[in-house]
XYZ file of C-alpha atoms in Angstrom:
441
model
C 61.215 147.580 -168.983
C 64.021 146.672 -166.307
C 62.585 150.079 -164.158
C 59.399 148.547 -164.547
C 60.163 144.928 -163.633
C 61.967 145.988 -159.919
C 59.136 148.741 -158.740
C 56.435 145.799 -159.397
C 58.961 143.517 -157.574
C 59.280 146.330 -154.827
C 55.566 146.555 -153.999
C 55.126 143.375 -154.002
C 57.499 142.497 -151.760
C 56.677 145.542 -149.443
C 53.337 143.842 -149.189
C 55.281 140.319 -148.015
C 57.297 141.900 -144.962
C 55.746 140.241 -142.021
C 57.246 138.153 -139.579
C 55.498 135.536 -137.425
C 56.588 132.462 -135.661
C 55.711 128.755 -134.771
C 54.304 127.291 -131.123
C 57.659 125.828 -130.957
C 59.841 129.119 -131.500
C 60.583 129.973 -128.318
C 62.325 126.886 -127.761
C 64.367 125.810 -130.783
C 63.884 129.183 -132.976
C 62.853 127.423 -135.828
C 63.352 129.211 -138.742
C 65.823 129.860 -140.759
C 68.311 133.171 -140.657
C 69.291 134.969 -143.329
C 70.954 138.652 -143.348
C 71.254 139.282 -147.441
C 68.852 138.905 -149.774
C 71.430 136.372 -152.151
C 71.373 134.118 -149.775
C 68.063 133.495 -149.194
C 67.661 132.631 -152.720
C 69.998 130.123 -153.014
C 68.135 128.278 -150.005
C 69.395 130.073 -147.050
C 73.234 129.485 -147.992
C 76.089 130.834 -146.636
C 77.455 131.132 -150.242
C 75.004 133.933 -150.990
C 76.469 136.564 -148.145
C 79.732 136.559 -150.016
C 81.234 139.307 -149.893
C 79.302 140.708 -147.219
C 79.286 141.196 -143.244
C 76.285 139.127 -142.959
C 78.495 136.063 -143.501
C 79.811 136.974 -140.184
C 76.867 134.687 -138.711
C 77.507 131.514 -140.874
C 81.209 131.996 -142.100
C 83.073 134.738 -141.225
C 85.980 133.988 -144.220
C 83.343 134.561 -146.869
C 83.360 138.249 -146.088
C 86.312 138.958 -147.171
C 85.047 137.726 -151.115
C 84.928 141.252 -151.831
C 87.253 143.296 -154.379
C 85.662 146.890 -153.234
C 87.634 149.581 -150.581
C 83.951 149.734 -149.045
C 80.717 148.376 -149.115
C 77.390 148.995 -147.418
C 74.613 146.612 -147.158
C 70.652 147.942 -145.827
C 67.987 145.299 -145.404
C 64.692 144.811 -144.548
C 62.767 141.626 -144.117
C 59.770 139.246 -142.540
C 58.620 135.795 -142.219
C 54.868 134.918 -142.054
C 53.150 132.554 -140.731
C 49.371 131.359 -140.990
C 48.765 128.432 -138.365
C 45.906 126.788 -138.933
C 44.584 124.460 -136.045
C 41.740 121.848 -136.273
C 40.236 118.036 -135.313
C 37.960 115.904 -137.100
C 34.268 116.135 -137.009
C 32.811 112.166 -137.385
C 28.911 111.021 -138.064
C 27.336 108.783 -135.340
C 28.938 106.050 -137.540
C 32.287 106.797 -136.664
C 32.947 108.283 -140.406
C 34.927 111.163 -141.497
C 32.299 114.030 -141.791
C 34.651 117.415 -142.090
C 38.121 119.020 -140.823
C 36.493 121.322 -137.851
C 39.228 124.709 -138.159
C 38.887 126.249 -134.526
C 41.666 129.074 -134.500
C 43.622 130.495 -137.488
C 46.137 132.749 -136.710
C 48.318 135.228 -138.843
C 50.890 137.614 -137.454
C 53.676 139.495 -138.507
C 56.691 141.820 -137.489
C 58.913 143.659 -139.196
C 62.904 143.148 -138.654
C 66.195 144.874 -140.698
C 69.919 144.726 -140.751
C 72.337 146.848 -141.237
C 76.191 145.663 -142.497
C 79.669 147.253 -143.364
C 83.090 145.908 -144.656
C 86.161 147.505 -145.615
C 88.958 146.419 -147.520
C 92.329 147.598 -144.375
C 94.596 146.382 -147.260
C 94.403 143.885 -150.504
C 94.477 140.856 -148.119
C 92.190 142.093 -144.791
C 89.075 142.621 -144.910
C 86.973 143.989 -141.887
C 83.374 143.573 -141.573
C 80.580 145.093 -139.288
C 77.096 144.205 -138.471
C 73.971 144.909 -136.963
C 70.690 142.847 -137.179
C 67.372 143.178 -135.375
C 66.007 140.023 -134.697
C 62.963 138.260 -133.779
C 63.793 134.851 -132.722
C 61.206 133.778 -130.492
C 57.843 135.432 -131.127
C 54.555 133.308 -130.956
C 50.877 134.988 -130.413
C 48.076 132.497 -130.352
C 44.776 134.402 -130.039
C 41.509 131.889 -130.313
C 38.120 132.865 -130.014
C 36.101 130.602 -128.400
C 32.197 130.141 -129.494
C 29.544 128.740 -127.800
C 26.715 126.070 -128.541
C 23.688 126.988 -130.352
C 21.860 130.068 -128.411
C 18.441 131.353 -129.364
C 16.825 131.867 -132.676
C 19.564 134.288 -134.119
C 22.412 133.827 -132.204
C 23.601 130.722 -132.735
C 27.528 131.275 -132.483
C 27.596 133.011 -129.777
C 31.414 134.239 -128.692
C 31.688 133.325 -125.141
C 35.467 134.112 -124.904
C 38.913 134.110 -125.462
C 42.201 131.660 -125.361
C 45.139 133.810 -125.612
C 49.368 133.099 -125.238
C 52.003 135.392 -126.564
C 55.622 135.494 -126.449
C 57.150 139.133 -128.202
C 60.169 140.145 -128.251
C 63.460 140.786 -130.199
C 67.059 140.263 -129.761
C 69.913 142.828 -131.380
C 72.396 140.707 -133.035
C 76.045 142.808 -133.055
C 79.201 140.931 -135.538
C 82.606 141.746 -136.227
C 85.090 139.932 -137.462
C 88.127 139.857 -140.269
C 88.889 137.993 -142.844
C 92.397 137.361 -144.539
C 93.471 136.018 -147.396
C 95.991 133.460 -146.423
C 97.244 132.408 -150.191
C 95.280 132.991 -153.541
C 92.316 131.719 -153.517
C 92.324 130.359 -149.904
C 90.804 132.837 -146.928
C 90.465 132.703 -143.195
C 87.469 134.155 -141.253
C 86.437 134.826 -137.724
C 84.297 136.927 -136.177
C 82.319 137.065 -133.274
C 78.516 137.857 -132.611
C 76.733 139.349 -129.420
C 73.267 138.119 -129.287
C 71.546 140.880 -126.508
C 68.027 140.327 -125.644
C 65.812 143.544 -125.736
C 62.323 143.547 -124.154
C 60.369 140.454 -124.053
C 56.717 139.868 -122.727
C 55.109 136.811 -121.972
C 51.541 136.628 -121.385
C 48.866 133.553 -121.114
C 45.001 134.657 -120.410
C 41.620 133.224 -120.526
C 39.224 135.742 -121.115
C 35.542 134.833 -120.379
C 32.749 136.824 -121.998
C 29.801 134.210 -120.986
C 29.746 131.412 -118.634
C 30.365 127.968 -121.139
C 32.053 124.828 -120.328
C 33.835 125.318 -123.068
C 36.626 128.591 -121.419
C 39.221 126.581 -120.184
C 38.246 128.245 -116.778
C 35.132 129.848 -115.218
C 36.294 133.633 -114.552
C 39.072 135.566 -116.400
C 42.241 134.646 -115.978
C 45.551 136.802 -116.991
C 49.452 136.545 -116.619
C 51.971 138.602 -117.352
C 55.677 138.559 -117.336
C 58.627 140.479 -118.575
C 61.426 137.802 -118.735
C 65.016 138.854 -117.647
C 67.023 137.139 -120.651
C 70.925 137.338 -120.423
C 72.939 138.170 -123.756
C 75.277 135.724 -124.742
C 78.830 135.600 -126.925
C 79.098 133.206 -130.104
C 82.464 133.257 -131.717
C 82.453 131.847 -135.360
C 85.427 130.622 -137.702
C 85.452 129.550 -141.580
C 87.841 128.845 -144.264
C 87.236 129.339 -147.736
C 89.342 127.308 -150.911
C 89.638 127.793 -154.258
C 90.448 124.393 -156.265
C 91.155 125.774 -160.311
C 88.499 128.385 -161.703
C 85.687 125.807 -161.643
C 85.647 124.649 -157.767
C 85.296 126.283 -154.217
C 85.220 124.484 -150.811
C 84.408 125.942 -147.480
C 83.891 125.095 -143.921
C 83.201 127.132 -140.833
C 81.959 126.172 -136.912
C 79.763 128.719 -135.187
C 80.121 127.674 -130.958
C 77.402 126.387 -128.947
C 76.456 128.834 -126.280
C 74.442 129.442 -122.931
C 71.835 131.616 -121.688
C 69.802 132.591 -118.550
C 66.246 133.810 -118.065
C 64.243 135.188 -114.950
C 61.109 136.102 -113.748
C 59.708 133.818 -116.794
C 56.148 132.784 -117.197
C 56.243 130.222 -120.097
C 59.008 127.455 -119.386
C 58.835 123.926 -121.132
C 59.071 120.282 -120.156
C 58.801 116.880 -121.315
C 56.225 114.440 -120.435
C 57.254 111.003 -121.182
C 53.282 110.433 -122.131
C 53.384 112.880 -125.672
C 55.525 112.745 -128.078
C 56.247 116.464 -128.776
C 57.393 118.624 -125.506
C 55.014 120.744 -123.773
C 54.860 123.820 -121.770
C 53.997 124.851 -118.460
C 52.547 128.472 -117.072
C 54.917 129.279 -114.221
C 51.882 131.478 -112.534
C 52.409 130.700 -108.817
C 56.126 131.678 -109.870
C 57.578 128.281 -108.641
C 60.529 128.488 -110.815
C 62.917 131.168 -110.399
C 65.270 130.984 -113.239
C 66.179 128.303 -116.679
C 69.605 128.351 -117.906
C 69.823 126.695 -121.478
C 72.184 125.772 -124.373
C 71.823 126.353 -127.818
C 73.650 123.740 -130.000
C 77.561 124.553 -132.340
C 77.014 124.138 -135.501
C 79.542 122.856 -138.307
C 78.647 123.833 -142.337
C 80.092 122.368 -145.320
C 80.183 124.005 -148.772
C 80.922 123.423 -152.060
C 80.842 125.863 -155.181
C 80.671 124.447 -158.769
C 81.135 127.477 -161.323
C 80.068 125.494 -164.994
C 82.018 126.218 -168.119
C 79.618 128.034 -170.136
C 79.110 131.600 -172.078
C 76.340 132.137 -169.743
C 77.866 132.330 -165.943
C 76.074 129.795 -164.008
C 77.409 128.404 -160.525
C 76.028 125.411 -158.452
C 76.175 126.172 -154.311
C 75.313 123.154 -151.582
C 76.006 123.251 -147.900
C 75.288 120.656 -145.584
C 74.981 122.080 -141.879
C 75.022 120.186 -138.282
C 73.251 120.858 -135.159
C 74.293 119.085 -132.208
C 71.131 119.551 -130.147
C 71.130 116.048 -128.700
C 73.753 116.704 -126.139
C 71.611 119.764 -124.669
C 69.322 120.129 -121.585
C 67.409 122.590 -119.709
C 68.467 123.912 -116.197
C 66.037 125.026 -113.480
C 66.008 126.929 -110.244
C 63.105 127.259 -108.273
C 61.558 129.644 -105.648
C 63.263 127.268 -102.808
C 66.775 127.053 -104.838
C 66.107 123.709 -105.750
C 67.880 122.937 -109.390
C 66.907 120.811 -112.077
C 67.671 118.960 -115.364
C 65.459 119.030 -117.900
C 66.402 116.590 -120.660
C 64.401 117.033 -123.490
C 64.517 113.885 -127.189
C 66.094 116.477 -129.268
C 67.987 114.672 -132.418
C 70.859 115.998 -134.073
C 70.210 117.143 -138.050
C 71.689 117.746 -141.304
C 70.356 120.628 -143.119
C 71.042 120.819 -146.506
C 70.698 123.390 -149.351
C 71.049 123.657 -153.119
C 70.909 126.836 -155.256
C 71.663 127.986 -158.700
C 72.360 131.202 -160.200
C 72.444 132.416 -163.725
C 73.273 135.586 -165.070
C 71.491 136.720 -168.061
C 74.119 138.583 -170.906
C 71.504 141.677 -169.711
C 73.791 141.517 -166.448
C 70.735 140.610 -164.125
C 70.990 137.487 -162.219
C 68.596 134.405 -161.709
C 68.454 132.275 -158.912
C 66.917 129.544 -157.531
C 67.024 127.682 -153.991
C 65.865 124.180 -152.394
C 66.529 124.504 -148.578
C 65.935 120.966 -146.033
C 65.304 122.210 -142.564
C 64.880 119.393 -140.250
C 63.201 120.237 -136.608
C 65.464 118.956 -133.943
C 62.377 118.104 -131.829
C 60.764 115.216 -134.305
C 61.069 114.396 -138.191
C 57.359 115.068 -137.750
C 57.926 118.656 -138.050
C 60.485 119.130 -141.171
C 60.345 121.558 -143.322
C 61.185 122.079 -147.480
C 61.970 125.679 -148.339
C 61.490 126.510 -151.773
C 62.814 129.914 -153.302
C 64.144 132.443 -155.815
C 65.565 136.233 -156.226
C 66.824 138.437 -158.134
C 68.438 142.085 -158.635
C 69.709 144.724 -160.768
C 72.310 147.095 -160.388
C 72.571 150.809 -161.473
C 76.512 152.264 -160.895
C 77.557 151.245 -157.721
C 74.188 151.025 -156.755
C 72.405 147.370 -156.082
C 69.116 145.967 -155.844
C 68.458 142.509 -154.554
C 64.915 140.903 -153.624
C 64.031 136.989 -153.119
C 61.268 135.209 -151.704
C 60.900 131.707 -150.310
C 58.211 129.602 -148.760
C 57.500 126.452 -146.767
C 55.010 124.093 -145.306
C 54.196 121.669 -142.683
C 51.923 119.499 -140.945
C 51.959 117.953 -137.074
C 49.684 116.512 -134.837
C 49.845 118.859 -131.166
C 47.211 118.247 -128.274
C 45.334 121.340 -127.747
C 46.983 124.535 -126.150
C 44.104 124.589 -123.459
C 41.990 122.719 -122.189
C 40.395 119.973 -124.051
C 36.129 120.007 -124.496
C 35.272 117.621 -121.387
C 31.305 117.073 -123.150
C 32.974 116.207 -126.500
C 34.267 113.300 -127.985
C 37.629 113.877 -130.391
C 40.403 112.406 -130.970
C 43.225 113.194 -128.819
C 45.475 115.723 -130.828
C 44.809 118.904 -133.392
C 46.368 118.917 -136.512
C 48.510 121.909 -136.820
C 49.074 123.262 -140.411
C 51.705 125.928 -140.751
C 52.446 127.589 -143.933
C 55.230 130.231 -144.295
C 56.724 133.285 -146.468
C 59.517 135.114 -146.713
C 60.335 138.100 -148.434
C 63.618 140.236 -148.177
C 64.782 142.976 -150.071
C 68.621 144.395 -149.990
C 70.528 147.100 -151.118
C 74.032 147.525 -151.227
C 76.516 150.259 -151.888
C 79.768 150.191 -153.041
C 82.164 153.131 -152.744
């Protein structure tokens, strides 16, 4: 029944591993990380990579949770996205007639990690990691249909609205941690975040004249962004308080990086509410420098006093993105700040696990993720996981999902022989699968 039970949840979640990304992405990489499959469904807390490298990434002391001479993690894993984009469609009356749904996009992308620690001695733990990771994808395709055309062609598709940003970054950890005293460890480690091959691209294509393309012939650009890797060094402390209570804290360091030849750059226009972004076409602007925010968690473990092992996690994590800015160079060497009405955020997450007498676990996750670019734009995570283990042999899989709601203008531009209201309503709904295995020697 138990073989049965995990090659159902296997397919399924083979059928779940896409990966897709918001409008926003590119700016703020708005989703959530996770590296093990036990964290994800305790809401994306650190206190599910315990005993494993991934906790290199949030903090680095709860690798060393780990009473095996070596362990090997594999993992594969996606987030989807369907964006939904639309505007009211009103009567002469001014009424309410229907929600007009223009573009609906769904994409996806694969990504996997692969992790090592080893116990040096019965106090040092070393831990190794490799993740493949796409941070800032976005591809917008809209087809664009025409007013009503002969007797049975009344749709007709007169063209396309297309933007994409692709691309992946190979995150590379290592760090230590040591066990200072019982039940108190120390962590560090250090990540290398190296950009591989990115492509930007924004392009009108026109099928048949309309007033409705966003230009009369069809337009296309292309560029291949020159992004420079960057170093984040990450500490964390872990304490045991009795059998029933474990606190922890770690600080991951803000950090800086550079991009070229760019096409897509954003800005702020004090008129909208949400930031924007430009097409650097006429390649004006030469190079952005930007910062990406440190970020402080706080933990605490509750283990209940029951037959039936149960533990409470919660973390609380803050992002200092207030204090960041954008820095530009153009053609002419003329530099700029952009200062964009980012607000710092809390993000908080709960999760439970229970462990059945059968030895297979339960768990459970509630994960706040507030967007540092407006309150309009949070997100709830909901999720759950589980896994079995055969010898030295493990089995983890969770899911988790999320959506949200925003009002954006639209992406190009706006019908001039149409009246509607100024912005779209943007509906985003996510998924997440992940499934890990684990080996311990």
């Amino acid at each position: 029944m138990k073989q049965r039970f995990f090659i159902s949840a296997i397919i399924l979640m083979i059928g779940s591993l896409v990966f897709g990304q918001s409008y926003f992405s590119p700016m703020v990489g708005d989703l959530p990380v996770s590296g093990e499959s036990r964290q994800l469904a305790l809401g994306f807390s650190a206190w599910g990579s315990a005993g494993s490298a991934t906790a290199l990434s949030t903090n680095p002391a709860l690798a060393g949770i780990n009473s095996r001479k070596v362990s090997v993690f594999a993992g594969i894993n996606g987030y989807s996205v369907k964006e939904k984009r639309s505007f009211p469609v009103q009567d002469s009356f001014g009424d309410f007639l229907a929600d007009n749904s223009y573009v609906v996009n769904n994409n996806w992308f694969p990504e996997f990690q692969f992790s090592v620690n080893y116990q040096l001695f019965s106090r040092l733990n070393l831990a190794l990691m490799y993740q493949q990771k796409y941070h800032h994808d976005f591809i917008y395709e809209e087809e664009v249909r025409g007013s009503v055309f002969g007797q049975y062609n009344r749709d007709p598709l007169v063209g396309y609205h297309r933007i994409q940003n692709t691309g992946s970054d190979a995150n590379i950890s290592a760090g230590a941690s040591f066990k200072l005293f019982n039940g108190i460890w120390l962590g560090a480690g250090i990540t290398a975040i190296v950009p591989g091959t990115y492509t930007e691209k924004y392009e009108i294509e026109v099928l048949m004249d309309s007033d409705i393309l966003a230009s009369d012939t069809t337009v296309s650009y292309t560029a291949e962004p020159e992004i420079t890797s960057r170093i984040v060094p990450n500490f964390g402390v872990v304490a045991e308080f009795g059998n029933y209570v474990t606190l922890s804290a770690a600080y991951r360091f803000a950090s800086e990086s550079e991009q070229k030849k760019g096409l897509i750059f954003p800005y702020f226009d004090e008129i909208e509410a949400l930031p924007q972004f430009m097409i650097n076409s006429a390649g004006l602007i030469s190079s952005m420098s930007r910062d990406y925010p440190g970020e402080l968690r706080l933990g605490l473990a509750l283990k209940a006093q029951n037959i039936i092992p149960t533990q409470i996690f919660f973390e609380f994590v803050n992002q200092n993105w207030e204090a960041l800015d954008f820095r530009f160079i153009s053609a002419t060497d003329v530099k700029t700040n952009e200062t964009f009405k980012f607000r710092n955020i809390w993000k908080m997450s709960v999760g439970v696990e229970h462990i059945f007498f059968s030895g297979i676990p339960f768990r459970v996750g509630f994960f706040h993720d507030p967007n540092p670019i407006d309150a309009g734009m949070d997100r709830n995570w909901f999720s759950a996981g589980t896994g079995y283990q055969l010898d030295n042999l493990t089995l983890e899989i969770s899911g988790s999902f999320s959506n949200t709601e925003y009002q954006y203008s639209d992406l190009f531009i706006p019908l001039t022989n149409e009246e509607r209201v100024a912005y779209d309503t943007v509906r985003e709904a996510y998924l997440v699968g992940m499934l890990t295995l684990k080996y311990d020697f």
